[in-house]
């Protein structure tokens, strides 16, 4: 317990929840800072103060386009990853509705383990008449490609055009990386555009949109050491969508409103740093990830490693612990200064455990008993060792008081 | 505004009972001392609770429990176990979820119905005792 | 010209364009700064790092609700003023469309001099079947109340429900303040909710939503020394709208996406400072405004003071100068370090001059020849004097070379 | 990236011609020296241009102008006036908007068709001269 205190007292909390959000990098903040008090112009203003902002915006757009290997006109800066996803999906939907005088006609296909930003947007679009299909994943969380192809084919044959396929790049809970290139080949065979939610992939995976084969890609700042409340949509120029937020002609008429220059500069800088560190950090974190996985499997009995062993983000570890519930593990770790997340319903606003864990086939009990550790720039072997020590003792204690854990052994008097 | 880094989600009382629960069953062999047993909840909801009572002369002499669930479930069982020790069966049967919550100085609304199973488990255990001793 | 150089060299540009955007106040930035690198938690995270963010968010919401005199649950933080407007208008529209299986049935009423965020959103909604009415304004820019009442009445009588009236609090070009209370009384007489775009009003006008009588109110950070890319919608709990951005349950299910904590804190702080300084600054700027208006009228011939003399923001001065075009005035002032804006089409992306100036009855030529000066916290009498001096010489020179100015006098050889 | 505070929207050449235009008509009385006059544009579009030519032996000896419009309109007239001085009518008639733009080292796309009226005004003025002198 002295160790815990030390960590808390030095305010060096042991953050293992980088997939929830990241701190802003100091270098990112430094580059964005002048755009608050000093260079505060509005890019639409026709004077030198505005021009500084306009050039800064243009420059940020070019820097991002270079990383994504696309045209700068194909970048739309948004106010979050969620807004970018909404723009992509509703942008397609509204275009279809306008063509059909209000009614949505056609199918959207997505996966079962998508982020709520995708699933709830599509659920909402269902109300306007669209047909929504959620493709299954296997026990590793990989999308069923055959089912995808069949569903596209069947819909097209039945005269229901498939308007868009949206499959995430990497999953936020179990870190599973989807085979985007193969998915895109299937989509393009049938002339269907592909959108991908790349929020969790941006820090560690390649972002060349041509190589990925995506027609739209969502990224955000809050997962890559940028600013919260920033995001972007890459949209291939051949894909035509409606705007989600109308007003001035900002962002190529796709997102009106005074541009968040500081946030956009932060986004460009964060992506550049990610790009530069990608290779090295992937190697470093993969090693730490494999170390942690091995050690947990060895030192704690009856655990389930959730997700794919290989097609996985380098910074994601997700385990279910038999016989105990995730929130209670999370809060005991929290007392030890360690910040993690859980798929348990108890730590969320809902009553059901993680839809991702259920989709890969976990029973409710194990889904409630999951803990996600996600690493980042300040994660070290020492911190992982400390985490495992605290994890072990928490698990041991909680199992002692768990009727589930002691079920087999339990007996009643008489 | 208080935004301390290690502020807790639950009250101080919940935290204390969760971090240092009282009267839980440490070892299987303790069970044979007890004469009333109840179990409530299910895994789908994510909360299960077992309770063992030692009842003598209509009084709860001792109590043990086990709980699967979130911090508030564990804390509310622990708090309940302290409350009922020494209580008459008569009074114990009148214990409600809100009595337990009062003892914990409150719980988030969303936690109430799923995690405060203590009163139900208690009634189960008393019923079990009575059906075996009457 | 030495003076100009001085101003430029000390980097103290003479900004007279506070209605385009404001710099962030240092005190605002200082309060928001810790939420980038140090207190970076996600309010949805169930651990202490997240809790800090959650409490900060809650605190900011309470501070804003106090200023608006509403319930904290009635505040929805958004990614800009434009998004807030889109949420209010489309929120009502989509609800109606879902009820009517896709088709929009009903009328939206707005004013002729609204911001493009309102006008273009409504123009877009027209495509879904909604009926859009734009109420005229008088030569001061005040909405025609009789016409408003008649249009509401006529529509309701014809069985076309009026779904929403949206009238701005204060105009961004000519500073005209609308009689919101009277407008709201008309609306409420017919059971129609009232939304108001308050972006330009927030710094100087009262914000008590009960006294204003509005059911929804849009504010943003970029006009009140907060952050760009921040805004909010006050929505009375009795008004039911659809969300614009779907995903998690953030912002009472009305705006999904990880909250921009720093930006939201900045918004709360900016509103608090505005509230505190409102009275004093209004008096100070009104004096400066009246001084400038009087001096321009006296020292420059053939000018038109656009907008209302009395129902006007304290920081807005808008003149048309006969015989010359606005962009050329603007750019000559810009060379002298002075930043202003113009209603001329030449300084925008469009071919038409300001729709606001046309709506108050200005002919094209005078609309092209308008200049807006908007004051802010750093505006002083000395700066105004310098501005007037430079303005006079620019006007004089541009009139010398203007065929319009010399028309009456012009004659041809022979 | 260049984001200097006083960077200009137009090229250096446009800026120079706008801030210090050449050959504009300073006083009404100058007009009587000239023998060709043209006027193009209208107030609705926001650009109007007048030009006076002094033509001798099919050569443009001198030129004056007035322009209502944005910086690029003023600059392009000024640039044009420098270009045509000394030109034969024959060559002046061949002058195009893009020649003027080249002289200014370019203009924003949106400015081209509305503000470069110099070539048209020039043709008007030559036509005027010819109709009065033939
Ligand atoms: C009156 C008015 N409404 C709305 C807006 C839009 O606000 P934002 O740029 O934050 O989207 C502005 C400013 O641009 C404005 O002046
Ligand atoms: C996979 C994924 N998609 C989308 C989002 C939404 O991003 P934002 O919070 O910026 O709206 C997140 C993170 O919250 C995410 O992890």
PDB file of C-alpha atoms in Angstrom, chain A residues 234-325:
ATOM      1  CA  UNK A 234     -11.684  12.104 -45.071  1.00  0.00           C
ATOM      2  CA  UNK A 235     -14.148  11.937 -47.943  1.00  0.00           C
ATOM      3  CA  UNK A 236     -13.090  10.800 -51.380  1.00  0.00           C
ATOM      4  CA  UNK A 237     -14.096  13.400 -53.930  1.00  0.00           C
ATOM      5  CA  UNK A 238     -16.209  10.858 -55.792  1.00  0.00           C
ATOM      6  CA  UNK A 239     -18.466  10.310 -52.813  1.00  0.00           C
ATOM      7  CA  UNK A 240     -21.197  12.927 -52.643  1.00  0.00           C
ATOM      8  CA  UNK A 241     -22.809  13.662 -49.291  1.00  0.00           C
ATOM      9  CA  UNK A 242     -25.071  16.267 -47.744  1.00  0.00           C
ATOM     10  CA  UNK A 243     -23.732  18.542 -45.048  1.00  0.00           C
ATOM     11  CA  UNK A 244     -24.775  17.874 -41.454  1.00  0.00           C
ATOM     12  CA  UNK A 245     -24.319  21.438 -40.213  1.00  0.00           C
ATOM     13  CA  UNK A 246     -25.442  24.222 -42.521  1.00  0.00           C
ATOM     14  CA  UNK A 247     -24.417  27.861 -42.510  1.00  0.00           C
ATOM     15  CA  UNK A 248     -21.493  29.485 -44.275  1.00  0.00           C
ATOM     16  CA  UNK A 249     -19.484  27.718 -46.925  1.00  0.00           C
ATOM     17  CA  UNK A 250     -16.809  26.504 -44.520  1.00  0.00           C
ATOM     18  CA  UNK A 251     -15.019  23.205 -45.080  1.00  0.00           C
ATOM     19  CA  UNK A 252     -16.000  22.927 -48.711  1.00  0.00           C
ATOM     20  CA  UNK A 253     -19.646  23.399 -47.824  1.00  0.00           C
ATOM     21  CA  UNK A 254     -19.621  20.309 -45.657  1.00  0.00           C
ATOM     22  CA  UNK A 255     -19.343  21.771 -42.151  1.00  0.00           C
ATOM     23  CA  UNK A 256     -20.388  25.319 -41.425  1.00  0.00           C
ATOM     24  CA  UNK A 257     -19.201  27.336 -38.441  1.00  0.00           C
ATOM     25  CA  UNK A 258     -16.147  29.345 -37.467  1.00  0.00           C
ATOM     26  CA  UNK A 259     -13.234  26.959 -37.648  1.00  0.00           C
ATOM     27  CA  UNK A 260     -11.600  25.802 -34.413  1.00  0.00           C
ATOM     28  CA  UNK A 261      -8.147  26.861 -35.574  1.00  0.00           C
ATOM     29  CA  UNK A 262      -6.313  25.875 -32.395  1.00  0.00           C
ATOM     30  CA  UNK A 263      -7.982  22.468 -32.383  1.00  0.00           C
ATOM     31  CA  UNK A 264      -7.283  21.929 -36.063  1.00  0.00           C
ATOM     32  CA  UNK A 265      -3.619  22.835 -35.653  1.00  0.00           C
ATOM     33  CA  UNK A 266      -3.532  20.424 -32.705  1.00  0.00           C
ATOM     34  CA  UNK A 267      -5.060  17.716 -34.886  1.00  0.00           C
ATOM     35  CA  UNK A 268      -2.430  18.193 -37.591  1.00  0.00           C
ATOM     36  CA  UNK A 269       0.411  18.197 -35.087  1.00  0.00           C
ATOM     37  CA  UNK A 270      -0.936  15.171 -33.215  1.00  0.00           C
ATOM     38  CA  UNK A 271      -1.235  13.204 -36.455  1.00  0.00           C
ATOM     39  CA  UNK A 272       2.292  14.170 -37.462  1.00  0.00           C
ATOM     40  CA  UNK A 273       3.741  13.032 -34.165  1.00  0.00           C
ATOM     41  CA  UNK A 274       1.712   9.814 -34.292  1.00  0.00           C
ATOM     42  CA  UNK A 275       3.000   9.191 -37.792  1.00  0.00           C
ATOM     43  CA  UNK A 276       6.583   9.748 -36.727  1.00  0.00           C
ATOM     44  CA  UNK A 277       6.395   7.540 -33.642  1.00  0.00           C
ATOM     45  CA  UNK A 278       4.087   4.897 -35.072  1.00  0.00           C
ATOM     46  CA  UNK A 279       6.672   2.271 -35.899  1.00  0.00           C
ATOM     47  CA  UNK A 280       8.735   2.594 -32.750  1.00  0.00           C
ATOM     48  CA  UNK A 281       5.776   2.853 -30.392  1.00  0.00           C
ATOM     49  CA  UNK A 282       4.058  -0.111 -31.993  1.00  0.00           C
ATOM     50  CA  UNK A 283       7.079  -2.276 -31.374  1.00  0.00           C
ATOM     51  CA  UNK A 284       7.531  -1.008 -27.829  1.00  0.00           C
ATOM     52  CA  UNK A 285       3.888  -1.393 -26.837  1.00  0.00           C
ATOM     53  CA  UNK A 286       3.423  -4.750 -28.515  1.00  0.00           C
ATOM     54  CA  UNK A 287       6.237  -6.061 -26.376  1.00  0.00           C
ATOM     55  CA  UNK A 288       4.642  -4.654 -23.234  1.00  0.00           C
ATOM     56  CA  UNK A 289       1.247  -5.965 -24.278  1.00  0.00           C
ATOM     57  CA  UNK A 290       2.528  -9.481 -24.853  1.00  0.00           C
ATOM     58  CA  UNK A 291       4.414  -9.339 -21.579  1.00  0.00           C
ATOM     59  CA  UNK A 292       1.317  -8.333 -19.657  1.00  0.00           C
ATOM     60  CA  UNK A 293      -0.891 -10.906 -21.348  1.00  0.00           C
ATOM     61  CA  UNK A 294       1.545 -13.690 -20.649  1.00  0.00           C
ATOM     62  CA  UNK A 295       1.978 -12.679 -17.056  1.00  0.00           C
ATOM     63  CA  UNK A 296      -1.738 -12.360 -16.336  1.00  0.00           C
ATOM     64  CA  UNK A 297      -2.424 -15.730 -17.922  1.00  0.00           C
ATOM     65  CA  UNK A 298       0.328 -17.269 -15.851  1.00  0.00           C
ATOM     66  CA  UNK A 299      -0.329 -15.629 -12.531  1.00  0.00           C
ATOM     67  CA  UNK A 300      -4.098 -15.404 -12.365  1.00  0.00           C
ATOM     68  CA  UNK A 301      -6.224 -18.527 -12.783  1.00  0.00           C
ATOM     69  CA  UNK A 302      -9.404 -18.716 -14.844  1.00  0.00           C
ATOM     70  CA  UNK A 303      -8.996 -15.704 -17.058  1.00  0.00           C
ATOM     71  CA  UNK A 304     -10.174 -15.206 -20.625  1.00  0.00           C
ATOM     72  CA  UNK A 305      -8.126 -13.092 -23.007  1.00  0.00           C
ATOM     73  CA  UNK A 306     -10.741 -11.258 -25.081  1.00  0.00           C
ATOM     74  CA  UNK A 307     -10.150 -10.435 -28.729  1.00  0.00           C
ATOM     75  CA  UNK A 308      -7.597 -11.530 -31.269  1.00  0.00           C
ATOM     76  CA  UNK A 309      -4.075 -12.466 -30.235  1.00  0.00           C
ATOM     77  CA  UNK A 310      -2.561 -11.138 -33.450  1.00  0.00           C
ATOM     78  CA  UNK A 311      -4.929  -8.779 -35.292  1.00  0.00           C
ATOM     79  CA  UNK A 312      -4.849  -6.425 -32.367  1.00  0.00           C
ATOM     80  CA  UNK A 313      -3.864  -2.891 -31.460  1.00  0.00           C
ATOM     81  CA  UNK A 314      -0.463  -2.872 -29.772  1.00  0.00           C
ATOM     82  CA  UNK A 315      -1.852  -0.949 -26.799  1.00  0.00           C
ATOM     83  CA  UNK A 316      -4.878  -3.063 -25.936  1.00  0.00           C
ATOM     84  CA  UNK A 317      -5.211  -5.797 -23.311  1.00  0.00           C
ATOM     85  CA  UNK A 318      -8.657  -7.059 -22.390  1.00  0.00           C
ATOM     86  CA  UNK A 319      -9.352  -9.849 -19.911  1.00  0.00           C
ATOM     87  CA  UNK A 320     -12.393 -11.356 -18.278  1.00  0.00           C
ATOM     88  CA  UNK A 321     -11.937 -12.712 -14.785  1.00  0.00           C
ATOM     89  CA  UNK A 322     -14.226 -15.571 -13.860  1.00  0.00           C
ATOM     90  CA  UNK A 323     -16.431 -15.158 -10.841  1.00  0.00           C
ATOM     91  CA  UNK A 324     -16.138 -11.438 -10.286  1.00  0.00           C
ATOM     92  CA  UNK A 325     -17.591  -8.251 -11.597  1.00  0.00           C
TER      93      UNK A 325
END
